[in-house]
Amino acid sequence: MIKLIASDLDGTLLKNGAQSLEPRTIDVIKRLTEKGIIFVASSGRQYANLRRLFAPICEDIAYICENGCLSFYEDRKIHKETMTRELGEELLHAIWEKDTAEILLSGEHTSYLQPKKESYLIHIRDVVKNNVTCVDDIFSVKEEYFKISVYEENGIGDSAYYWHRRFDKKATVVTSGNVWLDFMPTGVDKGLAMGKLQSYLGIAPEECMAFGDNYNDLEMLASVKYNYVMNTAPEEIRSTTHYITSQVEDVLECLLADGEDGLQRIKNKLSP
């Protein structure tokens, strides 16, 4: 019996740059909750952003935030992972020195920015709709470091290799969409956070389902029995998971209608 379902947002539940959920999505999650199934919003986004996004049901679901650095259930923090001050400052200096790169320094309740361009501030505050704190000196922020992100307005693809080569041995480095690359403490990812929630809730991987579309979802997908990847995901990701789908809600509605037997109608098994 499935007891917990986690889904990535951008590119999975939220498509084509959407910044709000469809009414159908909220309705399906409400129905899952009524059946005693816990839904987990799993994202690189901050906790406050996710609660706003899921406002009609924000008290009823769990959260994996900041690509696995934080998780919450019933507004209780389940875990938080931090990096050393030394590594954080090295990352901040590296991003600051790259002219086309912007910094997002994650805090538990706000995103710290020292924008190079006003358009970046507008994007994070008004489009992404994060809680934002602008500072004159990003190195003066006293809060513990846990996730530090690079934003490249014209796409992260051309510089991703540089960041991986420079920091792979010091941190977890993942692309998170077309314009973002995230740094977390070594070993921290959505899969680690999923394990923390499973342990806290007493739910086994065999009782869990997850959906994703990008490299930062791989560990989460590997931590559950029923793992679905979007048909728009890169081939490398699609080849590592059991099933593909074009719509998360289609899978969930089949589960609601007929239980796990209903999933047979839409499963598309990938070749080993």
Coordinates of C-alpha atoms in Angstrom, one line a residue:
M1 CA 0.0 0.0 0.0
I2 CA 1.3 3.4 -1.0
K3 CA 1.5 5.8 2.0
L4 CA 3.7 8.6 0.8
I5 CA 4.1 10.3 -2.6
A6 CA 6.8 13.0 -3.3
S7 CA 6.9 15.1 -6.4
D8 CA 9.4 17.6 -7.8
L9 CA 7.9 20.9 -8.9
D10 CA 9.6 22.8 -11.7
G11 CA 9.4 20.7 -14.9
T12 CA 7.3 18.1 -13.1
L13 CA 4.2 19.5 -11.5
L14 CA 4.9 23.0 -12.8
K15 CA 5.5 22.9 -16.6
N16 CA 6.8 25.5 -19.1
G17 CA 7.9 27.9 -16.4
A18 CA 4.5 28.0 -14.6
Q19 CA 4.6 29.6 -11.1
S20 CA 1.2 28.4 -9.8
L21 CA -0.5 25.0 -9.5
E22 CA -3.6 24.0 -11.5
P23 CA -6.8 23.5 -9.5
R24 CA -6.8 19.9 -10.6
T25 CA -3.4 19.4 -8.8
I26 CA -4.7 20.7 -5.5
D27 CA -7.8 18.6 -5.8
V28 CA -5.9 15.4 -6.4
I29 CA -3.6 16.1 -3.4
K30 CA -6.6 16.8 -1.2
R31 CA -8.1 13.5 -2.2
L32 CA -4.8 11.7 -1.4
T33 CA -4.7 13.3 2.0
E34 CA -8.3 12.2 2.7
K35 CA -7.2 8.6 2.0
G36 CA -4.3 8.9 4.5
I37 CA -1.6 9.3 1.9
I38 CA 1.0 11.9 2.7
F39 CA 2.0 14.2 -0.2
V40 CA 5.5 15.7 -0.2
A41 CA 6.4 18.8 -2.2
S42 CA 10.1 18.2 -3.1
S43 CA 12.0 21.2 -4.5
G44 CA 15.0 23.4 -4.6
R45 CA 12.7 26.1 -3.5
Q46 CA 12.5 27.6 0.0
Y47 CA 10.0 26.5 2.6
A48 CA 8.0 29.8 2.6
N49 CA 7.7 29.7 -1.2
L50 CA 6.4 26.2 -1.1
R51 CA 3.8 27.0 1.5
R52 CA 2.5 29.8 -0.6
L53 CA 2.4 27.7 -3.7
F54 CA 0.3 25.0 -1.9
A55 CA -1.7 27.5 0.2
P56 CA -5.1 25.7 0.1
I57 CA -3.4 22.5 1.5
C58 CA -0.2 23.9 3.0
E59 CA -1.0 22.5 6.5
D60 CA -1.7 19.0 5.2
I61 CA 1.5 18.1 3.2
A62 CA 5.2 17.5 3.9
Y63 CA 8.1 19.4 2.4
I64 CA 11.5 18.7 1.1
C65 CA 13.1 22.1 0.6
E66 CA 16.4 23.5 -0.7
N67 CA 17.2 20.3 -2.7
G68 CA 17.2 18.2 0.5
C69 CA 18.9 20.6 3.0
L70 CA 15.6 21.0 4.9
S71 CA 12.4 19.0 5.5
F72 CA 9.2 19.8 7.3
Y73 CA 6.0 18.1 8.3
E74 CA 3.1 19.6 10.2
D75 CA 5.3 22.8 10.4
R76 CA 7.9 20.9 12.4
K77 CA 11.5 20.9 11.0
I78 CA 12.5 17.3 10.6
H79 CA 16.1 17.9 9.6
K80 CA 18.6 20.6 8.5
E81 CA 22.0 20.1 6.9
T82 CA 24.7 22.7 7.0
M83 CA 28.1 23.4 5.3
T84 CA 31.2 24.9 6.8
R85 CA 31.6 28.6 6.8
E86 CA 34.9 28.2 4.9
L87 CA 33.3 26.3 2.1
G88 CA 30.4 28.7 1.9
E89 CA 32.6 31.7 1.6
E90 CA 34.7 30.0 -1.0
L91 CA 31.5 29.4 -3.1
L92 CA 30.3 33.0 -2.6
H93 CA 33.6 34.4 -3.7
A94 CA 33.7 32.2 -6.8
I95 CA 30.1 33.2 -7.9
W96 CA 30.7 36.9 -7.1
E97 CA 33.8 37.0 -9.3
K98 CA 31.9 35.6 -12.3
D99 CA 30.3 38.6 -14.1
T100 CA 27.3 36.8 -15.5
A101 CA 26.5 34.9 -12.3
E102 CA 24.2 35.9 -9.5
I103 CA 24.2 34.6 -5.9
L104 CA 21.2 33.1 -4.0
L105 CA 22.2 32.4 -0.4
S106 CA 19.5 30.3 1.2
G107 CA 18.3 31.0 4.8
E108 CA 15.6 29.1 6.6
H109 CA 13.1 31.9 6.1
T110 CA 14.5 34.1 3.4
S111 CA 16.8 34.3 0.3
Y112 CA 19.8 36.6 0.7
L113 CA 20.7 38.5 -2.4
Q114 CA 23.3 41.1 -3.4
P115 CA 22.0 41.6 -6.9
K116 CA 24.3 42.7 -9.7
K117 CA 21.3 43.5 -11.9
E118 CA 17.9 44.7 -10.8
S119 CA 16.2 42.2 -13.1
Y120 CA 17.5 39.4 -10.9
L121 CA 15.9 40.8 -7.8
I122 CA 12.6 41.3 -9.7
H123 CA 12.8 37.7 -10.9
I124 CA 13.3 36.2 -7.5
R125 CA 10.9 38.4 -5.6
D126 CA 8.1 38.9 -8.1
V127 CA 8.3 35.8 -10.4
V128 CA 9.7 33.0 -8.3
K129 CA 8.0 34.8 -5.2
N130 CA 10.6 34.0 -2.6
N131 CA 11.0 35.8 0.6
V132 CA 13.9 38.0 -0.2
T133 CA 16.4 40.0 1.9
C134 CA 18.8 42.3 -0.1
V135 CA 22.1 43.0 1.6
D136 CA 25.0 45.3 0.8
D137 CA 27.6 42.6 1.6
I138 CA 26.6 39.0 1.1
F139 CA 29.6 37.9 3.3
S140 CA 28.1 39.7 6.3
V141 CA 25.1 37.3 6.6
K142 CA 25.4 35.5 9.9
E143 CA 22.9 32.7 9.3
E144 CA 24.4 29.2 8.9
Y145 CA 25.1 28.2 5.3
F146 CA 23.3 25.2 3.8
K147 CA 22.5 25.8 0.2
I148 CA 24.2 28.3 -2.1
S149 CA 23.0 28.7 -5.7
V150 CA 24.3 30.2 -9.0
Y151 CA 21.8 31.9 -11.3
E152 CA 22.7 32.5 -15.0
E153 CA 20.0 34.4 -16.8
N154 CA 21.1 33.1 -20.2
G155 CA 21.3 29.4 -19.0
I156 CA 23.6 27.5 -16.8
G157 CA 24.5 24.9 -19.4
D158 CA 27.7 26.6 -20.7
S159 CA 29.2 27.0 -17.2
A160 CA 27.9 23.9 -15.4
Y161 CA 31.1 21.9 -16.2
Y162 CA 33.2 24.6 -14.7
W163 CA 31.3 24.5 -11.4
H164 CA 31.3 20.7 -11.3
R165 CA 35.0 20.5 -12.0
R166 CA 35.8 23.2 -9.3
F167 CA 33.6 22.0 -6.5
D168 CA 32.5 18.4 -7.0
K169 CA 35.0 17.1 -4.4
K170 CA 33.9 19.7 -1.9
A171 CA 30.1 19.8 -2.2
T172 CA 27.1 18.2 -3.8
V173 CA 26.7 20.1 -7.1
V174 CA 23.5 19.8 -9.1
T175 CA 21.8 21.6 -12.0
S176 CA 18.3 22.6 -11.0
G177 CA 16.5 23.7 -14.1
N178 CA 17.9 25.7 -17.1
V179 CA 19.3 28.7 -15.2
W180 CA 20.2 27.3 -11.8
L181 CA 23.0 25.3 -10.2
D182 CA 22.9 24.4 -6.5
F183 CA 25.6 23.6 -4.0
M184 CA 24.8 21.6 -0.9
P185 CA 26.9 19.9 1.8
T186 CA 28.5 16.7 0.5
G187 CA 26.0 13.8 0.6
V188 CA 23.0 16.1 0.9
D189 CA 20.3 15.7 -1.8
K190 CA 16.5 15.0 -2.1
G191 CA 17.2 11.3 -1.5
L192 CA 18.8 11.9 1.9
A193 CA 15.8 14.1 2.9
M194 CA 13.4 11.4 1.7
G195 CA 15.1 8.9 3.9
K196 CA 14.8 11.3 6.9
L197 CA 11.0 11.7 6.3
Q198 CA 10.5 7.9 5.8
S199 CA 12.3 7.3 9.1
Y200 CA 10.4 10.0 10.9
L201 CA 7.0 8.8 9.6
G202 CA 7.8 5.1 9.9
I203 CA 7.1 4.5 6.2
A204 CA 9.2 2.0 4.1
P205 CA 10.6 2.8 0.6
E206 CA 8.2 0.0 -0.7
E207 CA 5.3 2.2 0.4
C208 CA 6.5 5.3 -1.5
M209 CA 6.2 6.9 -4.9
A210 CA 8.1 9.8 -6.4
F211 CA 8.1 11.9 -9.5
G212 CA 10.9 14.0 -11.0
D213 CA 12.5 15.3 -14.2
N214 CA 16.0 16.4 -13.6
Y215 CA 19.4 15.4 -12.2
N216 CA 18.6 16.8 -8.7
D217 CA 15.8 14.2 -8.5
L218 CA 17.8 11.1 -9.1
E219 CA 18.5 10.2 -5.5
M220 CA 14.9 10.8 -4.5
L221 CA 13.7 8.6 -7.3
A222 CA 16.1 5.8 -6.2
S223 CA 14.8 6.0 -2.6
V224 CA 11.3 4.7 -3.5
K225 CA 9.7 1.6 -5.1
Y226 CA 7.5 3.4 -7.5
N227 CA 9.6 6.0 -9.4
Y228 CA 8.2 8.0 -12.3
V229 CA 10.2 10.4 -14.5
M230 CA 8.6 12.9 -16.9
N231 CA 8.7 12.1 -20.6
T232 CA 10.4 15.4 -21.2
A233 CA 13.4 14.5 -19.0
P234 CA 16.8 13.8 -20.5
E235 CA 17.3 10.3 -21.8
E236 CA 20.0 9.7 -19.1
I237 CA 17.5 10.2 -16.4
R238 CA 14.7 8.3 -18.1
S239 CA 16.9 5.3 -18.4
T240 CA 17.5 5.1 -14.6
T241 CA 13.9 4.9 -13.5
H242 CA 11.1 2.3 -13.8
Y243 CA 8.3 4.3 -15.4
I244 CA 7.6 7.4 -17.4
T245 CA 4.6 9.7 -17.6
S246 CA 3.6 12.9 -19.2
Q247 CA 1.3 14.0 -16.4
V248 CA 1.7 13.4 -12.6
E249 CA -2.0 14.0 -12.0
D250 CA -2.9 11.1 -14.4
V251 CA -0.9 8.6 -12.3
L252 CA -2.4 9.9 -9.1
E253 CA -5.9 9.8 -10.3
C254 CA -5.5 6.2 -11.4
L255 CA -4.1 5.4 -8.0
L256 CA -7.1 7.0 -6.3
A257 CA -9.5 5.2 -8.6
D258 CA -8.2 1.7 -8.4
G259 CA -5.3 1.6 -6.0
E260 CA -2.0 0.1 -7.2
D261 CA -3.8 -2.1 -9.7
G262 CA -5.0 1.0 -11.4
L263 CA -1.4 2.0 -12.1
Q264 CA -1.1 -0.8 -14.6
R265 CA -3.3 1.2 -17.1
I266 CA -0.7 3.9 -17.4
K267 CA 2.7 2.3 -16.7
N268 CA 5.2 2.6 -19.4
K269 CA 8.0 0.3 -18.5
L270 CA 11.5 1.4 -19.7
S271 CA 14.0 -1.1 -21.0
P272 CA 16.6 -2.3 -18.4

